[in-house]
Amino acid sequence: MNEKNTFFDFKTIFAIVLVSVIWFFWQQHLVQKYPKNYKAQKISAVENNNNTKKQQQLLSAISKKAEQTKKTHKKAFAKKEKLFFVQTPFLSFDISSKGMAIKNVVLKKYKDHKQKNIRLGDEKSQFFSSFLYDGEDLHFHITPISKNQWKGVANTSGTRVEKVFTVKPESYSVEVSLKVKSSNKAISSIGLYTKETLSKEATKLSSFNDTKKIFISNLKEKERWSFSEETLLEETQNTNKTISGIKMLSVGSRYFTSVFLEKSDLLSNVNFQILKQDNAAKIVYSYIIPNNKRNLELKYLTYFGPKSNAIFAKVDPQLSDTIDFGFFNGTASFILKLLEWIFGFVHNWGLAIILLTVLVRTVLLPINILSFNSMKSMQLVQPKIKALREKHKDDKVRLNQEMMALMKNHKVNPLSGCLPMLLQMPIFFALFQVLGESVELYQSPFIFWITDLSTKDPFYLFPVLSGLTIFLQQKLTPSNLEPAQAKIMLMMPIVFTFFMFGLPSGLTLYMFVNAGLGLLQQYYFVKVKA
């Protein structure tokens, strides 16, 4: 008969859960470090689904337009660029006469780690510049209509293009109306493009360097891509992809984004290009609206700001789709709402996390009581377990059979001790996503040395205290492990402590408070009440 260890106790399940946690964060690390390997399959699927004859023709037109732009760039933009400065309580930006693009976007309510206002893109970045595929690039004559409205008119080759910006001073959005009228021929298509330029030097010096996140929503599905700036600069080949039926496209970072939201029920295509230039990369997102008529009117919303559900609800609820909490999106969204509700009373995100932890432990208290009762029962059978180990030390199979029978006779279930931990795992992972993706916690201070709950503890105090608390919990937990296994399990708090060093301080705060409350409950039920 083959020997087979079929007995799973609390420590074994704890080890399995710990390995699962480490595996999860290792996957997160790999996605951040090698994102191109994780996005390749998804992008390939999108490309295959949209590889139609019409789109191939569109790609050809884009390539031709790119060549034409190189040849006519100096001629088309012989006129000097004029910039019109716009400022609201929330953001500031320039309107360029070239394509009536938005440039130099600065978020006035948010600062980076150098205490400078967050800037979307750099001085070369431009958002939603207008152009015609079968005409010259557009140079607008811009005039203010009112305090919050700007109108631009461009005339080229018998085509008149009129663009009106309505700036919303109470939010981070700009409503845009684009009208095109041709006097002599049908307009095959009109486009808008967003361009960013990244360089290795700029990436090193950037005061707010973050993972690029792209969200695309069309009639059929939603796609999300992410890549680091370093990975993008390491790419050696140009990229050129087209996706059709686009309603919304978001390009941004973990906490901030720029959004194009189509409002006219016109199905546009998006061409996504990455063009390598020595040590730099130019990213171009072109929004192409097919037409074939002499007149065209397009309305769309642009948004430049934080990825906040509260702000999105006031602008357009559809914008909430740009926030991605991953697999635990439902749980994470609920936790964020609960945290926001608690924050409304205490006005401190650290205190809100502590109160959330207390709430979770309270909800799970009945299950924890069952777990503690199981521990007490385990203590009672420890002498018998020790005797069985001595009696059947040379027969593992018989030992496990006898131990299972012993547990059954004394109504001891070792798995019940793991149930509270397993129920908290979704909360743990969801909270990790909330702390890593929610702008509400960005640079939110707690106490003394914790000035930003979204970054790691600078003195590693919470990770060390969490590891120590987990160690004390282990000492209070009755064990039926063999001595060698017990020594291995004693290493777990040390491994867990080092693992927590790189986690956001808000998450390690949750883990410390959760472990501390668990230790107090365990001591009361196992020692005091017993």
Short mmCIF file of C-alpha atoms in Angstrom, two decimals:
data_model
loop_
_atom_site.label_atom_id
_atom_site.label_comp_id
_atom_site.label_asym_id
_atom_site.label_seq_id
_atom_site.Cartn_x
_atom_site.Cartn_y
_atom_site.Cartn_z
CA MET A 1 0.00 0.00 0.00
CA ASN A 2 1.31 3.42 -0.94
CA GLU A 3 1.71 5.88 1.88
CA LYS A 4 -0.47 8.96 1.45
CA ASN A 5 -0.88 11.83 3.87
CA THR A 6 -4.57 12.75 3.68
CA PHE A 7 -4.78 14.84 6.84
CA PHE A 8 -4.99 18.62 6.40
CA ASP A 9 -4.78 20.75 9.53
CA PHE A 10 -4.93 24.47 10.19
CA LYS A 11 -1.24 25.04 9.55
CA THR A 12 -1.34 23.25 6.20
CA ILE A 13 -4.32 25.26 5.02
CA PHE A 14 -2.62 28.43 6.27
CA ALA A 15 0.42 27.58 4.18
CA ILE A 16 -1.77 26.98 1.12
CA VAL A 17 -3.50 30.33 1.59
CA LEU A 18 -0.15 32.08 2.10
CA VAL A 19 1.23 30.56 -1.10
CA SER A 20 -1.94 31.73 -2.90
CA VAL A 21 -1.39 35.27 -1.63
CA ILE A 22 2.25 35.25 -2.72
CA TRP A 23 1.26 33.83 -6.12
CA PHE A 24 -1.32 36.60 -6.60
CA PHE A 25 1.14 39.40 -5.90
CA TRP A 26 3.84 37.69 -7.94
CA GLN A 27 1.43 37.72 -10.89
CA GLN A 28 0.78 41.41 -10.24
CA HIS A 29 4.55 41.99 -10.27
CA LEU A 30 5.00 40.09 -13.54
CA VAL A 31 2.18 42.01 -15.22
CA GLN A 32 3.80 45.29 -14.20
CA LYS A 33 7.33 44.22 -15.18
CA TYR A 34 6.51 42.32 -18.38
CA PRO A 35 3.13 43.71 -19.45
CA LYS A 36 3.73 43.10 -23.14
CA ASN A 37 3.71 39.34 -22.52
CA TYR A 38 0.34 39.55 -20.80
CA LYS A 39 -1.40 41.82 -23.26
CA ALA A 40 -0.28 40.10 -26.45
CA GLN A 41 -3.05 37.52 -26.55
CA LYS A 42 -5.82 40.05 -25.89
CA ILE A 43 -4.55 42.50 -28.48
CA SER A 44 -4.21 39.70 -31.00
CA ALA A 45 -7.83 38.71 -30.45
CA VAL A 46 -8.99 42.28 -30.98
CA GLU A 47 -6.93 42.54 -34.12
CA ASN A 48 -8.33 39.30 -35.54
CA ASN A 49 -11.92 40.30 -34.82
CA ASN A 50 -11.46 43.59 -36.63
CA ASN A 51 -9.35 42.45 -39.54
CA THR A 52 -11.94 43.30 -42.17
CA LYS A 53 -11.41 44.59 -45.67
CA LYS A 54 -12.78 48.00 -44.72
CA GLN A 55 -10.34 48.36 -41.88
CA GLN A 56 -7.44 47.27 -44.06
CA GLN A 57 -8.35 50.07 -46.44
CA LEU A 58 -8.51 52.42 -43.47
CA LEU A 59 -5.05 51.36 -42.33
CA SER A 60 -3.76 52.02 -45.83
CA ALA A 61 -5.30 55.49 -45.73
CA ILE A 62 -3.68 56.13 -42.36
CA SER A 63 -0.25 55.13 -43.66
CA LYS A 64 -0.65 57.36 -46.71
CA LYS A 65 -1.80 60.21 -44.49
CA ALA A 66 1.25 59.77 -42.28
CA GLU A 67 3.53 60.07 -45.31
CA GLN A 68 1.63 63.10 -46.57
CA THR A 69 1.91 64.71 -43.16
CA LYS A 70 5.70 64.32 -43.18
CA LYS A 71 5.95 65.98 -46.61
CA THR A 72 3.50 68.81 -46.00
CA HIS A 73 4.14 69.44 -42.30
CA LYS A 74 6.25 72.58 -42.82
CA LYS A 75 3.91 73.97 -45.45
CA ALA A 76 0.67 73.17 -43.61
CA PHE A 77 1.87 74.72 -40.39
CA ALA A 78 3.74 77.64 -41.85
CA LYS A 79 1.54 79.86 -39.72
CA LYS A 80 2.80 80.39 -36.22
CA GLU A 81 1.02 78.38 -33.57
CA LYS A 82 -1.12 80.40 -31.19
CA LEU A 83 -2.00 79.20 -27.71
CA PHE A 84 -5.06 80.33 -25.74
CA PHE A 85 -4.81 79.77 -22.01
CA VAL A 86 -7.87 78.37 -20.20
CA GLN A 87 -8.16 78.05 -16.43
CA THR A 88 -10.83 76.70 -14.09
CA PRO A 89 -10.75 75.95 -10.36
CA PHE A 90 -9.88 72.33 -11.25
CA LEU A 91 -7.52 72.44 -14.23
CA SER A 92 -5.67 74.62 -16.69
CA PHE A 93 -4.72 73.98 -20.31
CA ASP A 94 -3.90 75.64 -23.62
CA ILE A 95 -6.00 75.54 -26.79
CA SER A 96 -3.70 75.36 -29.81
CA SER A 97 -4.53 76.89 -33.18
CA LYS A 98 -2.98 73.77 -34.76
CA GLY A 99 -5.86 71.32 -35.01
CA MET A 100 -7.50 73.13 -32.08
CA ALA A 101 -5.80 70.60 -29.84
CA ILE A 102 -5.69 70.74 -26.05
CA LYS A 103 -2.15 70.99 -24.66
CA ASN A 104 -0.30 71.48 -21.37
CA VAL A 105 -3.05 69.99 -19.19
CA VAL A 106 -2.44 70.59 -15.48
CA LEU A 107 -4.61 69.28 -12.62
CA LYS A 108 -4.70 72.00 -9.99
CA LYS A 109 -6.13 69.91 -7.14
CA TYR A 110 -3.51 67.14 -7.22
CA LYS A 111 0.25 67.14 -6.71
CA ASP A 112 2.95 64.58 -7.43
CA HIS A 113 5.59 63.36 -4.98
CA LYS A 114 7.66 66.47 -5.72
CA GLN A 115 4.70 68.64 -4.72
CA LYS A 116 4.17 69.84 -8.28
CA ASN A 117 0.72 69.89 -9.86
CA ILE A 118 -0.03 66.73 -11.83
CA ARG A 119 0.51 67.23 -15.55
CA LEU A 120 -1.04 64.95 -18.17
CA GLY A 121 1.62 64.27 -20.78
CA ASP A 122 4.51 66.64 -21.44
CA GLU A 123 5.05 69.87 -23.40
CA LYS A 124 4.90 67.92 -26.69
CA SER A 125 1.68 66.07 -25.86
CA GLN A 126 -1.54 67.16 -27.55
CA PHE A 127 -5.07 65.88 -27.11
CA PHE A 128 -7.88 65.61 -29.70
CA SER A 129 -6.31 67.60 -32.54
CA SER A 130 -8.55 67.69 -35.65
CA PHE A 131 -7.51 66.74 -39.19
CA LEU A 132 -9.01 65.59 -42.51
CA TYR A 133 -7.74 62.46 -44.24
CA ASP A 134 -8.30 63.81 -47.75
CA GLY A 135 -7.32 67.40 -47.06
CA GLU A 136 -4.67 69.50 -45.40
CA ASP A 137 -4.04 69.63 -41.68
CA LEU A 138 -6.24 72.19 -40.00
CA HIS A 139 -5.17 75.56 -38.66
CA PHE A 140 -7.95 77.24 -36.66
CA HIS A 141 -8.78 80.87 -36.12
CA ILE A 142 -9.92 80.85 -32.48
CA THR A 143 -12.10 83.42 -30.71
CA PRO A 144 -13.76 83.37 -27.27
CA ILE A 145 -17.56 83.28 -27.37
CA SER A 146 -18.00 83.69 -23.62
CA LYS A 147 -16.01 83.12 -20.45
CA ASN A 148 -16.26 79.34 -20.80
CA GLN A 149 -16.72 78.93 -24.57
CA TRP A 150 -14.18 79.01 -27.39
CA LYS A 151 -14.89 78.76 -31.11
CA GLY A 152 -12.43 77.82 -33.82
CA VAL A 153 -12.89 77.92 -37.61
CA ALA A 154 -10.63 76.34 -40.23
CA ASN A 155 -11.06 76.56 -44.01
CA THR A 156 -9.16 74.33 -46.40
CA SER A 157 -9.79 73.15 -49.99
CA GLY A 158 -13.46 74.10 -49.98
CA THR A 159 -14.11 72.53 -46.57
CA ARG A 160 -15.12 74.51 -43.48
CA VAL A 161 -14.48 72.99 -40.06
CA GLU A 162 -16.02 74.60 -36.98
CA LYS A 163 -15.11 73.47 -33.49
CA VAL A 164 -16.63 74.78 -30.24
CA PHE A 165 -15.28 74.07 -26.75
CA THR A 166 -17.61 74.46 -23.77
CA VAL A 167 -15.51 74.31 -20.64
CA LYS A 168 -17.27 73.07 -17.50
CA PRO A 169 -15.77 75.17 -14.69
CA GLU A 170 -17.29 72.97 -11.98
CA SER A 171 -15.61 69.77 -13.22
CA TYR A 172 -12.71 68.36 -15.24
CA SER A 173 -14.63 68.08 -18.51
CA VAL A 174 -14.93 69.94 -21.80
CA GLU A 175 -17.87 69.45 -24.17
CA VAL A 176 -16.95 69.67 -27.85
CA SER A 177 -19.04 70.28 -30.95
CA LEU A 178 -17.39 69.63 -34.32
CA LYS A 179 -19.11 70.61 -37.58
CA VAL A 180 -17.70 69.95 -41.04
CA LYS A 181 -19.18 71.29 -44.29
CA SER A 182 -17.77 70.71 -47.77
CA SER A 183 -18.86 72.79 -50.77
CA ASN A 184 -17.47 70.61 -53.53
CA LYS A 185 -17.16 66.95 -52.50
CA ALA A 186 -18.11 64.37 -49.91
CA ILE A 187 -15.95 64.09 -46.81
CA SER A 188 -14.52 60.59 -46.64
CA SER A 189 -13.55 60.88 -42.97
CA ILE A 190 -12.44 63.27 -40.28
CA GLY A 191 -10.16 62.44 -37.41
CA LEU A 192 -8.96 63.50 -34.00
CA TYR A 193 -5.65 62.41 -32.62
CA THR A 194 -3.88 62.37 -29.29
CA LYS A 195 -0.08 62.26 -29.29
CA GLU A 196 2.42 61.64 -26.51
CA THR A 197 6.20 61.42 -26.78
CA LEU A 198 8.19 59.36 -24.29
CA SER A 199 11.98 59.32 -23.93
CA LYS A 200 14.29 57.44 -21.60
CA GLU A 201 15.65 60.69 -20.20
CA ALA A 202 12.17 62.14 -19.65
CA THR A 203 11.03 58.93 -17.99
CA LYS A 204 13.93 59.05 -15.53
CA LEU A 205 13.32 62.72 -14.70
CA SER A 206 9.52 62.51 -14.60
CA SER A 207 8.01 63.61 -11.32
CA PHE A 208 5.01 61.36 -11.90
CA ASN A 209 6.07 58.19 -13.68
CA ASP A 210 3.35 55.55 -13.72
CA THR A 211 1.99 52.61 -15.67
CA LYS A 212 0.09 53.60 -18.80
CA LYS A 213 -3.47 52.27 -18.84
CA ILE A 214 -5.67 52.17 -21.94
CA PHE A 215 -9.39 51.43 -21.81
CA ILE A 216 -11.47 51.02 -24.97
CA SER A 217 -15.23 50.49 -25.04
CA ASN A 218 -17.19 49.65 -28.18
CA LEU A 219 -20.61 48.15 -28.90
CA LYS A 220 -19.52 44.56 -28.28
CA GLU A 221 -16.84 44.48 -25.63
CA LYS A 222 -14.46 46.35 -23.39
CA GLU A 223 -10.70 46.09 -23.70
CA ARG A 224 -8.01 47.06 -21.22
CA TRP A 225 -4.30 47.32 -21.93
CA SER A 226 -1.51 48.39 -19.62
CA PHE A 227 2.20 48.84 -20.11
CA SER A 228 5.05 50.55 -18.32
CA GLU A 229 6.91 53.40 -19.96
CA GLU A 230 10.19 51.49 -19.59
CA THR A 231 8.74 48.46 -21.38
CA LEU A 232 7.39 50.67 -24.14
CA LEU A 233 10.79 52.23 -24.71
CA GLU A 234 12.38 48.77 -24.83
CA GLU A 235 10.11 47.73 -27.71
CA THR A 236 11.98 47.59 -30.99
CA GLN A 237 9.12 47.43 -33.48
CA ASN A 238 6.44 49.92 -34.44
CA THR A 239 2.84 49.09 -33.59
CA ASN A 240 -0.20 49.83 -35.75
CA LYS A 241 -3.67 48.53 -34.82
CA THR A 242 -7.23 49.60 -35.58
CA ILE A 243 -10.36 48.85 -33.53
CA SER A 244 -13.84 49.73 -34.80
CA GLY A 245 -17.11 50.87 -33.25
CA ILE A 246 -15.53 52.92 -30.48
CA LYS A 247 -17.72 54.83 -28.03
CA MET A 248 -15.13 55.68 -25.41
CA LEU A 249 -11.35 55.63 -25.12
CA SER A 250 -9.37 56.40 -21.99
CA VAL A 251 -5.61 56.88 -21.89
CA GLY A 252 -4.01 57.57 -18.55
CA SER A 253 -2.28 56.20 -15.51
CA ARG A 254 -3.29 54.46 -12.32
CA TYR A 255 -5.01 57.51 -10.84
CA PHE A 256 -5.50 60.04 -13.67
CA THR A 257 -6.77 59.84 -17.23
CA SER A 258 -7.84 61.64 -20.39
CA VAL A 259 -11.09 60.40 -21.94
CA PHE A 260 -12.82 60.70 -25.30
CA LEU A 261 -16.57 59.90 -24.95
CA GLU A 262 -18.59 60.01 -28.17
CA LYS A 263 -22.05 61.60 -27.80
CA SER A 264 -23.44 61.61 -31.36
CA ASP A 265 -24.12 57.90 -31.95
CA LEU A 266 -21.51 57.98 -34.70
CA LEU A 267 -19.37 54.86 -34.63
CA SER A 268 -15.74 55.88 -34.82
CA ASN A 269 -12.64 53.75 -35.27
CA VAL A 270 -9.47 54.10 -33.24
CA ASN A 271 -6.05 53.61 -34.73
CA PHE A 272 -3.37 52.96 -32.13
CA GLN A 273 0.23 53.58 -33.19
CA ILE A 274 3.58 53.39 -31.41
CA LEU A 275 6.36 54.87 -33.52
CA LYS A 276 9.96 54.31 -32.43
CA GLN A 277 12.38 57.23 -32.70
CA ASP A 278 15.87 56.35 -31.43
CA ASN A 279 15.56 56.57 -27.62
CA ALA A 280 12.00 57.86 -27.73
CA ALA A 281 8.55 56.54 -28.58
CA LYS A 282 5.66 58.48 -30.04
CA ILE A 283 2.19 57.20 -29.12
CA VAL A 284 -0.63 58.29 -31.42
CA TYR A 285 -4.32 57.52 -30.87
CA SER A 286 -6.42 58.53 -33.91
CA TYR A 287 -10.22 58.67 -33.72
CA ILE A 288 -11.52 58.20 -37.26
CA ILE A 289 -15.15 58.98 -38.11
CA PRO A 290 -16.13 57.57 -41.55
CA ASN A 291 -18.59 59.75 -43.43
CA ASN A 292 -19.07 60.03 -47.26
CA LYS A 293 -21.38 63.06 -46.92
CA ARG A 294 -20.77 66.75 -47.43
CA ASN A 295 -21.87 67.63 -43.91
CA LEU A 296 -20.89 66.09 -40.61
CA GLU A 297 -21.61 67.01 -37.00
CA LEU A 298 -19.90 65.31 -34.10
CA LYS A 299 -20.40 65.89 -30.39
CA TYR A 300 -18.14 64.41 -27.78
CA LEU A 301 -17.00 64.87 -24.20
CA THR A 302 -13.40 65.14 -23.13
CA TYR A 303 -12.31 64.58 -19.55
CA PHE A 304 -8.94 65.33 -17.97
CA GLY A 305 -8.73 64.44 -14.31
CA PRO A 306 -8.76 61.88 -11.52
CA LYS A 307 -10.37 58.46 -11.86
CA SER A 308 -12.98 59.06 -9.16
CA ASN A 309 -16.48 57.56 -9.11
CA ALA A 310 -17.81 60.54 -7.17
CA ILE A 311 -16.54 62.95 -9.83
CA PHE A 312 -17.56 60.68 -12.72
CA ALA A 313 -21.14 60.54 -11.41
CA LYS A 314 -21.41 64.32 -11.80
CA VAL A 315 -19.94 64.33 -15.33
CA ASP A 316 -21.14 61.07 -16.94
CA PRO A 317 -21.63 57.69 -15.19
CA GLN A 318 -20.11 55.89 -18.19
CA LEU A 319 -16.71 57.25 -17.19
CA SER A 320 -16.68 54.85 -14.23
CA ASP A 321 -15.78 52.07 -16.67
CA THR A 322 -12.26 53.52 -16.83
CA ILE A 323 -11.65 52.34 -13.24
CA ASP A 324 -10.45 48.75 -13.13
CA PHE A 325 -10.29 46.72 -9.91
CA GLY A 326 -9.65 43.47 -11.76
CA PHE A 327 -11.18 40.11 -10.84
CA PHE A 328 -12.55 41.42 -7.53
CA ASN A 329 -14.16 44.46 -9.12
CA GLY A 330 -17.55 43.96 -7.42
CA THR A 331 -16.11 43.44 -3.94
CA ALA A 332 -13.59 46.26 -4.38
CA SER A 333 -16.27 48.71 -5.54
CA PHE A 334 -18.39 47.84 -2.50
CA ILE A 335 -15.41 48.26 -0.15
CA LEU A 336 -14.59 51.64 -1.70
CA LYS A 337 -18.17 52.83 -1.18
CA LEU A 338 -18.07 51.56 2.40
CA LEU A 339 -14.74 53.30 3.01
CA GLU A 340 -16.10 56.53 1.54
CA TRP A 341 -19.14 56.28 3.82
CA ILE A 342 -16.97 55.77 6.92
CA PHE A 343 -14.62 58.54 5.78
CA GLY A 344 -17.60 60.90 5.76
CA PHE A 345 -17.72 60.55 9.56
CA VAL A 346 -14.02 60.39 10.55
CA HIS A 347 -12.40 62.43 7.72
CA ASN A 348 -9.27 60.28 7.80
CA TRP A 349 -8.68 57.36 5.44
CA GLY A 350 -6.44 55.55 7.94
CA LEU A 351 -9.16 55.65 10.59
CA ALA A 352 -11.67 54.56 7.94
CA ILE A 353 -9.51 51.49 7.19
CA ILE A 354 -9.29 50.67 10.92
CA LEU A 355 -13.07 50.96 11.36
CA LEU A 356 -13.61 48.85 8.24
CA THR A 357 -11.36 46.18 9.76
CA VAL A 358 -13.34 46.26 13.02
CA LEU A 359 -16.56 45.94 11.01
CA VAL A 360 -15.23 42.93 9.10
CA ARG A 361 -14.09 41.21 12.30
CA THR A 362 -17.49 41.88 13.88
CA VAL A 363 -19.37 40.39 10.93
CA LEU A 364 -17.13 37.32 11.01
CA LEU A 365 -17.28 36.98 14.81
CA PRO A 366 -19.77 34.05 14.85
CA ILE A 367 -17.52 32.11 12.48
CA ASN A 368 -14.47 33.07 14.54
CA ILE A 369 -16.17 31.72 17.68
CA LEU A 370 -16.65 28.37 15.93
CA SER A 371 -12.98 28.46 15.01
CA PHE A 372 -11.91 29.19 18.60
CA ASN A 373 -14.13 26.41 19.92
CA SER A 374 -12.44 24.08 17.46
CA MET A 375 -9.06 25.22 18.82
CA LYS A 376 -10.13 24.45 22.39
CA SER A 377 -11.31 21.01 21.32
CA MET A 378 -7.97 20.54 19.59
CA GLN A 379 -6.20 21.34 22.85
CA LEU A 380 -8.15 18.61 24.62
CA VAL A 381 -7.12 15.95 22.14
CA GLN A 382 -3.46 17.02 21.93
CA PRO A 383 -2.26 14.33 24.41
CA LYS A 384 -4.05 11.63 22.40
CA ILE A 385 -2.61 12.97 19.13
CA LYS A 386 0.86 12.84 20.67
CA ALA A 387 0.27 9.25 21.77
CA LEU A 388 -0.92 8.26 18.29
CA ARG A 389 2.17 9.80 16.73
CA GLU A 390 4.39 7.80 19.03
CA LYS A 391 2.44 4.61 18.44
CA HIS A 392 2.27 4.85 14.62
CA LYS A 393 5.46 6.78 13.88
CA ASP A 394 6.47 4.19 11.28
CA ASP A 395 3.08 3.99 9.55
CA LYS A 396 1.94 7.33 8.13
CA VAL A 397 -1.23 5.95 6.56
CA ARG A 398 -2.39 4.30 9.77
CA LEU A 399 -1.50 7.43 11.74
CA ASN A 400 -3.68 9.60 9.52
CA GLN A 401 -6.56 7.13 9.70
CA GLU A 402 -6.40 7.03 13.50
CA MET A 403 -6.15 10.81 13.74
CA MET A 404 -9.16 11.30 11.46
CA ALA A 405 -11.15 8.86 13.59
CA LEU A 406 -10.04 10.71 16.74
CA MET A 407 -11.17 14.04 15.29
CA LYS A 408 -14.51 12.58 14.29
CA ASN A 409 -15.16 11.06 17.73
CA HIS A 410 -14.38 14.34 19.48
CA LYS A 411 -16.20 16.44 16.82
CA VAL A 412 -13.07 18.41 16.01
CA ASN A 413 -12.84 19.95 12.54
CA PRO A 414 -9.37 21.37 11.79
CA LEU A 415 -10.68 23.13 8.68
CA SER A 416 -13.01 25.32 10.75
CA GLY A 417 -9.97 27.22 11.98
CA CYS A 418 -9.21 28.28 8.40
CA LEU A 419 -12.72 29.40 7.50
CA PRO A 420 -12.41 33.00 8.78
CA MET A 421 -9.11 33.37 6.94
CA LEU A 422 -10.59 32.05 3.69
CA LEU A 423 -13.61 34.37 3.96
CA GLN A 424 -11.30 37.35 4.39
CA MET A 425 -9.21 36.57 1.31
CA PRO A 426 -11.60 38.30 -1.17
CA ILE A 427 -11.61 41.34 1.13
CA PHE A 428 -7.81 41.29 1.29
CA PHE A 429 -7.38 41.14 -2.49
CA ALA A 430 -10.17 43.67 -3.11
CA LEU A 431 -8.65 46.10 -0.60
CA PHE A 432 -5.27 45.68 -2.30
CA GLN A 433 -6.88 46.79 -5.57
CA VAL A 434 -8.72 49.66 -3.89
CA LEU A 435 -5.55 51.00 -2.28
CA GLY A 436 -3.61 50.61 -5.51
CA GLU A 437 -6.16 52.05 -7.95
CA SER A 438 -8.31 54.56 -6.01
CA VAL A 439 -7.33 58.19 -6.33
CA GLU A 440 -9.28 58.86 -3.12
CA LEU A 441 -6.38 57.32 -1.18
CA TYR A 442 -3.66 58.90 -3.30
CA GLN A 443 -1.33 60.88 -1.00
CA SER A 444 -3.83 60.59 1.87
CA PRO A 445 -2.00 60.89 5.22
CA PHE A 446 -2.75 58.86 8.34
CA ILE A 447 -0.52 59.61 11.34
CA PHE A 448 3.03 60.84 11.85
CA TRP A 449 5.28 58.94 9.40
CA ILE A 450 2.44 57.66 7.18
CA THR A 451 1.96 60.55 4.75
CA ASP A 452 0.58 58.50 1.85
CA LEU A 453 -1.55 55.40 2.37
CA SER A 454 -1.06 54.36 -1.26
CA THR A 455 2.71 53.88 -0.83
CA LYS A 456 4.75 51.55 1.37
CA ASP A 457 5.47 52.21 5.05
CA PRO A 458 8.81 54.11 5.02
CA PHE A 459 9.90 52.57 8.35
CA TYR A 460 8.26 49.15 7.79
CA LEU A 461 6.64 49.39 11.22
CA PHE A 462 3.25 47.95 10.21
CA PRO A 463 4.79 44.95 8.35
CA VAL A 464 7.01 44.10 11.34
CA LEU A 465 4.14 44.46 13.82
CA SER A 466 1.91 42.35 11.57
CA GLY A 467 4.54 39.60 11.38
CA LEU A 468 5.00 39.66 15.16
CA THR A 469 1.24 39.46 15.72
CA ILE A 470 0.92 36.51 13.34
CA PHE A 471 3.75 34.78 15.22
CA LEU A 472 1.92 35.25 18.54
CA GLN A 473 -1.26 33.88 16.99
CA GLN A 474 0.65 30.79 15.92
CA LYS A 475 1.94 30.27 19.46
CA LEU A 476 -1.64 30.39 20.77
CA THR A 477 -2.91 27.96 18.15
CA PRO A 478 -2.82 24.26 19.13
CA SER A 479 -0.66 22.34 16.69
CA ASN A 480 -0.66 18.70 15.68
CA LEU A 481 2.28 19.10 13.32
CA GLU A 482 5.46 17.11 13.52
CA PRO A 483 8.49 19.02 14.90
CA ALA A 484 10.09 19.53 11.47
CA GLN A 485 6.83 20.88 10.03
CA ALA A 486 6.32 23.10 13.05
CA LYS A 487 9.73 24.71 12.51
CA ILE A 488 8.85 25.43 8.89
CA MET A 489 5.57 27.03 9.93
CA LEU A 490 7.42 29.27 12.39
CA MET A 491 9.22 30.74 9.38
CA MET A 492 5.93 31.85 7.83
CA PRO A 493 5.60 35.11 9.85
CA ILE A 494 9.13 36.07 8.77
CA VAL A 495 8.36 35.36 5.11
CA PHE A 496 5.07 37.22 5.40
CA THR A 497 6.81 40.22 6.99
CA PHE A 498 9.30 40.58 4.13
CA PHE A 499 6.47 40.05 1.67
CA MET A 500 4.58 43.02 3.18
CA PHE A 501 7.53 45.42 2.93
CA GLY A 502 6.53 46.53 -0.57
CA LEU A 503 2.77 46.72 0.00
CA PRO A 504 0.87 50.02 0.39
CA SER A 505 0.88 51.24 3.99
CA GLY A 506 -2.92 51.33 3.95
CA LEU A 507 -2.97 47.60 3.25
CA THR A 508 -0.36 46.78 5.90
CA LEU A 509 -2.38 48.91 8.34
CA TYR A 510 -5.41 46.74 7.60
CA MET A 511 -3.36 43.55 8.03
CA PHE A 512 -1.87 44.71 11.34
CA VAL A 513 -5.21 45.79 12.83
CA ASN A 514 -6.88 42.62 11.55
CA ALA A 515 -4.14 40.41 13.03
CA GLY A 516 -4.20 42.37 16.30
CA LEU A 517 -7.97 42.00 16.70
CA GLY A 518 -7.67 38.31 15.82
CA LEU A 519 -4.99 37.86 18.48
CA LEU A 520 -7.14 39.54 21.15
CA GLN A 521 -10.17 37.46 20.23
CA GLN A 522 -8.10 34.28 20.18
CA TYR A 523 -6.52 35.01 23.56
CA TYR A 524 -9.92 35.68 25.12
CA PHE A 525 -11.68 32.58 23.81
CA VAL A 526 -8.75 30.15 24.06
CA LYS A 527 -7.13 31.34 27.30
CA VAL A 528 -9.38 33.63 29.37
CA LYS A 529 -12.78 32.08 28.72
CA ALA A 530 -11.35 28.58 28.92
#
